[in-house]
Every structure is written in C-alpha cells, then in structure tokens.
mmCIF file of C-alpha atoms in Angstrom:
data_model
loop_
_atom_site.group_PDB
_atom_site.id
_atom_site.type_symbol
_atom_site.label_atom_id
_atom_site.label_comp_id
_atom_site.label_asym_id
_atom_site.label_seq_id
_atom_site.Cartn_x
_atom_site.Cartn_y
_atom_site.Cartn_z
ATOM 1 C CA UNK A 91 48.948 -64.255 -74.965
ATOM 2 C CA UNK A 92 46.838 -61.636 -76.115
ATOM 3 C CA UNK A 93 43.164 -60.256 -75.765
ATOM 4 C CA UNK A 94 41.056 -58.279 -78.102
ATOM 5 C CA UNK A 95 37.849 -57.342 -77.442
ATOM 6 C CA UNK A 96 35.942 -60.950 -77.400
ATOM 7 C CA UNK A 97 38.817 -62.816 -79.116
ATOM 8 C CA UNK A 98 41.569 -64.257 -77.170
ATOM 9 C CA UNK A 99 44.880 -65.521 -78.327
ATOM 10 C CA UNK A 100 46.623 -67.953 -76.822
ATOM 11 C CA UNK A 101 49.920 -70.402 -77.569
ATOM 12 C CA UNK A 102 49.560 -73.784 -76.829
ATOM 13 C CA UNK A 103 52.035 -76.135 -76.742
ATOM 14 C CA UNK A 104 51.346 -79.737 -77.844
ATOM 15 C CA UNK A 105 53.670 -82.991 -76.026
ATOM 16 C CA UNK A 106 55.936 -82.771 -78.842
ATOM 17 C CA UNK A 107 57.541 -78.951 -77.562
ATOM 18 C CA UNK A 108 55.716 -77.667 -80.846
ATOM 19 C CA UNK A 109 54.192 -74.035 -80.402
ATOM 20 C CA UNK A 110 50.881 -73.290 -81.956
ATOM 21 C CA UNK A 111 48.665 -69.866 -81.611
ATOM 22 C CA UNK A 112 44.952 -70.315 -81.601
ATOM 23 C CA UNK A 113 42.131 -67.848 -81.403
ATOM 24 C CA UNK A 114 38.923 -68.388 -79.024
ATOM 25 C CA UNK A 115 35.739 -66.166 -78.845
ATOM 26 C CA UNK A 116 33.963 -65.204 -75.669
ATOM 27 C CA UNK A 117 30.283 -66.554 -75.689
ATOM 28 C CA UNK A 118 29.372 -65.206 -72.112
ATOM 29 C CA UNK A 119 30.804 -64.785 -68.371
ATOM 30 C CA UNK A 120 28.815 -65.737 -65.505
ATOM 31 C CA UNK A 121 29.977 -63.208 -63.008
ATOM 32 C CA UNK A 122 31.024 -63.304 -59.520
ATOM 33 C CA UNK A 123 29.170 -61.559 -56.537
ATOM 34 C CA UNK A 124 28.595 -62.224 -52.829
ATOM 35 C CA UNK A 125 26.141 -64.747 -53.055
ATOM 36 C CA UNK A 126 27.305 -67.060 -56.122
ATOM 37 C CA UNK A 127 31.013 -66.649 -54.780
ATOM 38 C CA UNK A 128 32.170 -67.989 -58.225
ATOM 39 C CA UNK A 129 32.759 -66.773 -61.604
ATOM 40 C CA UNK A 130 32.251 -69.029 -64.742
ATOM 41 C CA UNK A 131 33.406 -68.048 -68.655
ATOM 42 C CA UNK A 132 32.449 -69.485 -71.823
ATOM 43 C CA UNK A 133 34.731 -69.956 -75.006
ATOM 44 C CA UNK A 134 34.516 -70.887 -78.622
ATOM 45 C CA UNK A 135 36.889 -71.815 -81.232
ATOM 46 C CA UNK A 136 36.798 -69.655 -83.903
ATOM 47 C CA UNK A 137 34.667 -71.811 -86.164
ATOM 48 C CA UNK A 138 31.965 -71.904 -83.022
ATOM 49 C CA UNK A 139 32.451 -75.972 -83.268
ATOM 50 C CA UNK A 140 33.456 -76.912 -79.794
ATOM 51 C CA UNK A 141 33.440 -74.434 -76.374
ATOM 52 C CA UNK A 142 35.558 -74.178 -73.286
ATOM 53 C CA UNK A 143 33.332 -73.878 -69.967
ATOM 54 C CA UNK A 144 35.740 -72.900 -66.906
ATOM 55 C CA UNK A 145 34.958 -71.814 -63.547
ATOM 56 C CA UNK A 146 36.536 -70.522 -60.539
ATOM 57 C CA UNK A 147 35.191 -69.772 -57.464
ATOM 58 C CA UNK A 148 34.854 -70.684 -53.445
ATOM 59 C CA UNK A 149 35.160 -74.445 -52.972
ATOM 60 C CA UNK A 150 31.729 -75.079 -51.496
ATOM 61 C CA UNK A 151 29.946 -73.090 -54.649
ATOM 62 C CA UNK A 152 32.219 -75.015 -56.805
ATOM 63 C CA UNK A 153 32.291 -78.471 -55.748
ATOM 64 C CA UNK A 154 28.395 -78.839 -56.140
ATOM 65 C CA UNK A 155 28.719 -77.835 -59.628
ATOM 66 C CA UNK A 156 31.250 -80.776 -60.955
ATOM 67 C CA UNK A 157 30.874 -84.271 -62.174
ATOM 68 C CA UNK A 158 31.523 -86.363 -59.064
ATOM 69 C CA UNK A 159 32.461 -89.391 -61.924
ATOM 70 C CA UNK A 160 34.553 -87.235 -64.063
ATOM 71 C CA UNK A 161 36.250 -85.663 -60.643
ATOM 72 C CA UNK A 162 36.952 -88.575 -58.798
ATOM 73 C CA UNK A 163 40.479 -88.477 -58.997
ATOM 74 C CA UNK A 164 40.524 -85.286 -57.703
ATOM 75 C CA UNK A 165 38.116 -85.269 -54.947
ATOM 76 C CA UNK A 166 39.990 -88.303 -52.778
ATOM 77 C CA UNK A 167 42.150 -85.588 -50.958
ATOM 78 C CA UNK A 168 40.742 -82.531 -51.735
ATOM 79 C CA UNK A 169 39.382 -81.584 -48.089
ATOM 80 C CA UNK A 170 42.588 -82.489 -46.713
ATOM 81 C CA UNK A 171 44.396 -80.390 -48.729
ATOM 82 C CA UNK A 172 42.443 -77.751 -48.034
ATOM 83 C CA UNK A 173 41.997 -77.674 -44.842
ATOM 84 C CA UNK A 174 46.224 -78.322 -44.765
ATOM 85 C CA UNK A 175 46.161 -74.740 -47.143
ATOM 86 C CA UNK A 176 43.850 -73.256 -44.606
ATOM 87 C CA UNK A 177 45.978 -73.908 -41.849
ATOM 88 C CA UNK A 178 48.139 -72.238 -43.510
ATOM 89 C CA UNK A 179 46.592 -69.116 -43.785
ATOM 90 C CA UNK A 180 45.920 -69.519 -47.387
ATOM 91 C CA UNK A 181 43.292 -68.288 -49.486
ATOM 92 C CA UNK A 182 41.598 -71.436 -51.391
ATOM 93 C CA UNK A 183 39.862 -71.687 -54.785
ATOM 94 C CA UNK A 184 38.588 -74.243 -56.888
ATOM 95 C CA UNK A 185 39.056 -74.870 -60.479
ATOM 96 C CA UNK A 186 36.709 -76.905 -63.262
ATOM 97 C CA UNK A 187 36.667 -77.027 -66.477
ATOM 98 C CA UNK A 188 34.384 -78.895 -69.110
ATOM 99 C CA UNK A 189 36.230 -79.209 -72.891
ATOM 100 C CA UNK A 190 35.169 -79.553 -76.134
ATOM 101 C CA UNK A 191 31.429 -79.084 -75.333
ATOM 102 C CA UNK A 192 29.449 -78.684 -78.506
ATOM 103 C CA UNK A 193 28.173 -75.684 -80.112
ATOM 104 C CA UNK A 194 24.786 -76.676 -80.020
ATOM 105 C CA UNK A 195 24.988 -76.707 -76.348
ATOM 106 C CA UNK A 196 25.601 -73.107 -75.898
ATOM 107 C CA UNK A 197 22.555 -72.522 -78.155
ATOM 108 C CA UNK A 198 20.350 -74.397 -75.707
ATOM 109 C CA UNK A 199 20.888 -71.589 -72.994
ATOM 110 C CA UNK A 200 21.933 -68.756 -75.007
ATOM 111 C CA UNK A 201 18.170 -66.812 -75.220
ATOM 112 C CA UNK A 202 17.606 -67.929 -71.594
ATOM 113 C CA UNK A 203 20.975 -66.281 -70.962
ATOM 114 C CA UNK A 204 20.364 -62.997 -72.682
ATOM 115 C CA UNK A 205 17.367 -62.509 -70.941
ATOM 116 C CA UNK A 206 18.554 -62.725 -67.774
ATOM 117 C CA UNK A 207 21.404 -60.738 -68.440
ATOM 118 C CA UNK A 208 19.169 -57.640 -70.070
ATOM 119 C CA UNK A 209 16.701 -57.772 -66.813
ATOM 120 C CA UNK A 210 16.536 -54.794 -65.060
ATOM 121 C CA UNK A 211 14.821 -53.801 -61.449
ATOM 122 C CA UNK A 212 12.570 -51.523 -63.560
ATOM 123 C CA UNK A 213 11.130 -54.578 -65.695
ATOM 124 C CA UNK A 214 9.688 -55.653 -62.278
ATOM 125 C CA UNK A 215 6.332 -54.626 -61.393
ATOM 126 C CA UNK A 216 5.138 -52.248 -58.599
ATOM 127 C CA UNK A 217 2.621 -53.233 -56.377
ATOM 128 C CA UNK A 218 0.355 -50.629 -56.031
ATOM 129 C CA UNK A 219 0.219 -50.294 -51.952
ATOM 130 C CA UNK A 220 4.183 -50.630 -51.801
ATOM 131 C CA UNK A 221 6.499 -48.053 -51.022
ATOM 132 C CA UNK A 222 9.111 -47.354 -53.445
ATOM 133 C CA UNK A 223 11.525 -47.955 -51.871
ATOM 134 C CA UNK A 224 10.224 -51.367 -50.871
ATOM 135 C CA UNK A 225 9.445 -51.916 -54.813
ATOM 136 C CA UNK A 226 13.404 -51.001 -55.335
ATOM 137 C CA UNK A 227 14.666 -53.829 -53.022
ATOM 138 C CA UNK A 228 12.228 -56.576 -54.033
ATOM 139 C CA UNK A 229 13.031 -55.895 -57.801
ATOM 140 C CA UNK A 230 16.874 -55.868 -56.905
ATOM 141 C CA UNK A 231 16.507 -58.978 -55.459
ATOM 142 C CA UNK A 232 14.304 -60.806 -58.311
ATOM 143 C CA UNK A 233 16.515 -59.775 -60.430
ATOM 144 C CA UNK A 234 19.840 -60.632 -58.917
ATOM 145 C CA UNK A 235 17.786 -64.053 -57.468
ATOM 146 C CA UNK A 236 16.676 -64.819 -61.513
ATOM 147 C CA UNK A 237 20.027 -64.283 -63.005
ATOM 148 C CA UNK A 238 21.539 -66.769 -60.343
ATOM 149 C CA UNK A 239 18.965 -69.739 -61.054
ATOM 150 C CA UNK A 240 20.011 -69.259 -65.160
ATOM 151 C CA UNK A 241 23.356 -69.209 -64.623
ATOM 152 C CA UNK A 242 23.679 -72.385 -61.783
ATOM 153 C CA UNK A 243 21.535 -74.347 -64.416
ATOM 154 C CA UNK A 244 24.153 -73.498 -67.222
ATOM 155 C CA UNK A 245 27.115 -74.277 -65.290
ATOM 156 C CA UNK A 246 25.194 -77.519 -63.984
ATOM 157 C CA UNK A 247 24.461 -78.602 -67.240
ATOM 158 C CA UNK A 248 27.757 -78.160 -68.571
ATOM 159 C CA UNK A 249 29.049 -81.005 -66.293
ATOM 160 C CA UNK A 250 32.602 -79.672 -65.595
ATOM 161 C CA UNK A 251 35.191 -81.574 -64.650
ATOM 162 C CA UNK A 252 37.377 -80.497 -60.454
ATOM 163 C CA UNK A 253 41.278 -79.563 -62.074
ATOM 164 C CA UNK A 254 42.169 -78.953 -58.488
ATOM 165 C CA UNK A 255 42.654 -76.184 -56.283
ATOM 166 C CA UNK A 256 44.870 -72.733 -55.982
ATOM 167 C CA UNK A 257 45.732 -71.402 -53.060
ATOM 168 C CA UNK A 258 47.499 -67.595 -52.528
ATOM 169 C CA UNK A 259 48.907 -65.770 -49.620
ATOM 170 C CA UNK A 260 46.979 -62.437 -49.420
ATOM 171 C CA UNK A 261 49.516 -61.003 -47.360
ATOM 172 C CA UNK A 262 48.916 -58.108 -44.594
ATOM 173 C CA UNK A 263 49.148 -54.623 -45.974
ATOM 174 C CA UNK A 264 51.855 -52.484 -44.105
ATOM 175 C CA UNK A 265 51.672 -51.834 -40.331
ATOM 176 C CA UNK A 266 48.650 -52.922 -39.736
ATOM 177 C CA UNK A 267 49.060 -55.615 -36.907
ATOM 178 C CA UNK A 268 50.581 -52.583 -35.102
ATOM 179 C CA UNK A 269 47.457 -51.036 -35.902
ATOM 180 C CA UNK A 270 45.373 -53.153 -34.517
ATOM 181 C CA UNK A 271 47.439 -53.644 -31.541
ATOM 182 C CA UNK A 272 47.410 -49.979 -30.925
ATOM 183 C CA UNK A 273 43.816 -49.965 -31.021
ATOM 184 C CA UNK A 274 43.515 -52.480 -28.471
ATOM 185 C CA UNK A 275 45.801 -51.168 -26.035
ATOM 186 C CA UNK A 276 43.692 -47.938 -26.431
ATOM 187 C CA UNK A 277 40.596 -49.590 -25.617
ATOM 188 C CA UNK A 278 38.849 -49.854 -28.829
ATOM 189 C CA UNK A 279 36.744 -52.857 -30.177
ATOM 190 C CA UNK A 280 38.203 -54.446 -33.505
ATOM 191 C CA UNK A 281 35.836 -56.804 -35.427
ATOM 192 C CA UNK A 282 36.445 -58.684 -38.022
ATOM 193 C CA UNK A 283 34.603 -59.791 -40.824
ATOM 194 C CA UNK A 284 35.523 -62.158 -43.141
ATOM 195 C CA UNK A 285 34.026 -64.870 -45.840
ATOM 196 C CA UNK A 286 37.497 -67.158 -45.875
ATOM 197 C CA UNK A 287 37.181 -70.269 -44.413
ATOM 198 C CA UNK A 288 37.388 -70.604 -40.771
ATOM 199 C CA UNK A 289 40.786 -72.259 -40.792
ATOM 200 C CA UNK A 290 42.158 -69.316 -43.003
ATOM 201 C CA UNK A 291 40.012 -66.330 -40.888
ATOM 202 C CA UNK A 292 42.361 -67.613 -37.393
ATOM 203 C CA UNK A 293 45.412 -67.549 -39.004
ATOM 204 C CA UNK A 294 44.810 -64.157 -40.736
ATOM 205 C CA UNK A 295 43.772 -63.200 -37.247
ATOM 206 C CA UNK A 296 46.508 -64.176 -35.320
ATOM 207 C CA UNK A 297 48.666 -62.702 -38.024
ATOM 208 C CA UNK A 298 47.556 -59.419 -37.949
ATOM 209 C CA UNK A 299 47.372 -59.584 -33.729
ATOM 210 C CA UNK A 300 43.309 -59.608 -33.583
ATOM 211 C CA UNK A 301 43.729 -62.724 -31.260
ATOM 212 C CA UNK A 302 46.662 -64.296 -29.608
ATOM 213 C CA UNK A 303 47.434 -68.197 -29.904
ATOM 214 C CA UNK A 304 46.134 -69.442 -26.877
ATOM 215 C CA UNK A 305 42.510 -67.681 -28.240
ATOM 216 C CA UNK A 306 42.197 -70.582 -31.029
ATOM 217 C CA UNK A 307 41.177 -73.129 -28.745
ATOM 218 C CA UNK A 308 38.099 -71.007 -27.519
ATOM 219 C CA UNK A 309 36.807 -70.065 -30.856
ATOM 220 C CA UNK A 310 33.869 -71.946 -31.325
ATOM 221 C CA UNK A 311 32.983 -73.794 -34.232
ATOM 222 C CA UNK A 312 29.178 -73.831 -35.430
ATOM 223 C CA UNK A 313 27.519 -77.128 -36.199
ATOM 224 C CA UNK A 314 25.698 -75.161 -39.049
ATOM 225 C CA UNK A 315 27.402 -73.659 -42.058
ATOM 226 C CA UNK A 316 28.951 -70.027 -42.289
ATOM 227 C CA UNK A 317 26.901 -67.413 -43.524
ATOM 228 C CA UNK A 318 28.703 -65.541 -46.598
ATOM 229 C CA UNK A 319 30.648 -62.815 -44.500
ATOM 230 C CA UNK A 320 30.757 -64.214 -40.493
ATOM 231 C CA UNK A 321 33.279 -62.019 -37.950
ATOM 232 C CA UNK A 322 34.271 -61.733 -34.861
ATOM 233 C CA UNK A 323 35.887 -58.913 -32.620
ATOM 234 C CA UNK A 324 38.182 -58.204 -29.718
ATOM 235 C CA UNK A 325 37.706 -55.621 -26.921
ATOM 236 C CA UNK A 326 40.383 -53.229 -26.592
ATOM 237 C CA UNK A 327 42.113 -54.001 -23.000
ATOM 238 C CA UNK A 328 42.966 -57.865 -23.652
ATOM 239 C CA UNK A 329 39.388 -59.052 -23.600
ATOM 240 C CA UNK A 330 38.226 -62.126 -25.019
ATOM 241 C CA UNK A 331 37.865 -62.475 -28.623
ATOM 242 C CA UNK A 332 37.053 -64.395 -31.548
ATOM 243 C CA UNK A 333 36.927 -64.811 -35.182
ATOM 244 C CA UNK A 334 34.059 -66.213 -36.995
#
C-alpha cells in the first residue's frame, strides 16, 4: 500500500473478507547483478519478532536455493511449465518465500552482512609488482566474489519455500523487426545476445525477424549449460543464423 523509507505498509486481508493494515521494516536486500541473477529482501514486523525472507530471480539461481521438502508440491511440473512459458516467448522467474523466520535468525548473519556490504575495492590490498590497473580488477572482483558467498549462505540458510513461477511478455519496442530486416537486406551482421532461456531467446528471435522458422531446427543446443549472456547473429543477405 504504501512505502516509507524502511517501513512498508501493507493491507492484508484475512479468509474472513476482513481488512487489516500492518507495518514491516526492511532488515536488508540482497541485490541483483549479472552473476547472482536474483534479488532477495528481508522483512520484520514491527516488533522485530518474526521476518519475511522473499526472493526472486532466474529459475536456475533460484531453484538451488529452496527446500526441496517444503517445495515439493511445486516442483512436480515446474520444468514443464516452463519450458511450455518459454515456448511461448515468455520471460520466466521464480518466486520463494520463507515466513515467520525468527528474529534471532537475522542476528546470526547480520555483522557478516554489514561487512560485506561496507567492502570496498580499496580495502583490498595492492601487490607491490601489480599494475594498477590489474590491482583495480582483482579487488572488483574479491569484492563482488565476497559479497556473493555472504549473501548465497543467507538465503541458503533461510530455507525458503518455491511459490511458483511468473512469467511476462517483454514485448518488441516499435519497428524494430523492420529494423532488423532492413539491416539484413543491406548486408549487415545482427547478433544477438541474450541471458533468457534458450526456448524464450528463438521465439524473441523469430519475433523480431533475426531468424526465420525453418532456422529453429538448426540451432544447436549445447550439452553444457549457458553462460550468463550467450548470442547468436545473422549475416545480412539471408545467411545462416542462430541464436544462442
């Protein structure tokens, strides 16, 4: 309903139709990036009793994250469906939750979290025959590689619980399968790069006339997984093509 600063607002309303406003406070967010391909908040109530873990995020970040037990009646059709939403040329997401954690909990992890959170690439040490601009992309990357191992063993330890998935249409901005067709008629290579699942990459494709049906078949399909961002291009002219 409403957000403040920390405290949120929100109406809930119980089996009975009756309305009721409660209050939560934001403890921390775990935030997205390229690599973690989730994002996961933490909640209070107001009396810092009981907290509200929930997390969003790509379905193969997720999924290793949840309580198979707890999940189970979730996880029967779950590739199915999304590989059906996919198809569909859907973007996917999975949802958890864990409720009514306590307090204490969030205590456990709460110094480990601040620190992490307060690191900076100058807290890392320079090596005295490196370069700086070596130093600069090692202490990125300890940094950025440190804040990920806190937060995964938060969200691990929380033992959420798979609500299901969402799925959106993230439709094509204006004229730009023309676009893309004109560019291939003049001749010039169109890549694409994407980190959707494969199944949602060759519909987007064909949508947006990077490859033409009869393409699909040819496209192959790794027996490793995708890196974070794969692509695949088409030379101008009608040559062949692909999406990764």
């Amino acid at each position: 309903v409403q957000r403040d600063g920390a405290r949120v607002k929100v109406e809930i309303e119980s089996e009975e139709g009756k309305k009721e406003e409660k209050y939560f406070w934001l403890q921390a967010v775990l935030p997205f990036d390229s690599v973690r391909k989730r994002v996961t908040v933490i909640y209070s109530d107001k009396e810092r009793k009981s907290l509200w873990v929930m997390c969003k995020g790509a379905d193969a970040c997720v999924l290793p994250l949840v309580d198979a037990k707890e999940s189970k009646d979730v996880l029967g059709d779950l590739d199915q469906t999304l590989i059906k939403m996919a198809n569909n040329g859907l973007r996917t997401l999975l949802v958890a939750q864990r409720k009514n954690k306590s307090f204490s909990w969030w205590e456990k992890h709460r110094d480990e979290f601040e620190r992490v959170r307060k690191l900076r690439p100058q807290d890392v040490k320079r090596n005295a025959d490196e370069s700086e601009m070596a130093w600069r992309r090692r202490a990125k990357e300890r940094v950025q590689a440190e804040r990920r191992s806190v937060y995964r063993k938060i969200e691990l330890d929380a033992g959420m619980r798979l609500l299901g998935a969402t799925a959106i249409e993230d439709r094509l901005q204006n004229l730009v399968p023309e676009c893309i067709r004109d560019f291939l008629i003049g001749g010039i290579k169109v890549w694409m790069l994407t980190g959707d699942k494969r199944e949602t990459a060759k519909n987007i494709a064909m949508a947006c006339n990077l490859i033409e049906p009869d393409m699909v078949e040819n496209i192959e399909t790794p027996s490793s997984p995708l890196p974070a961002a794969a692509g695949g291009g088409r030379e101008g002219g009608g040559g062949e093509g692909g999406v990764g």
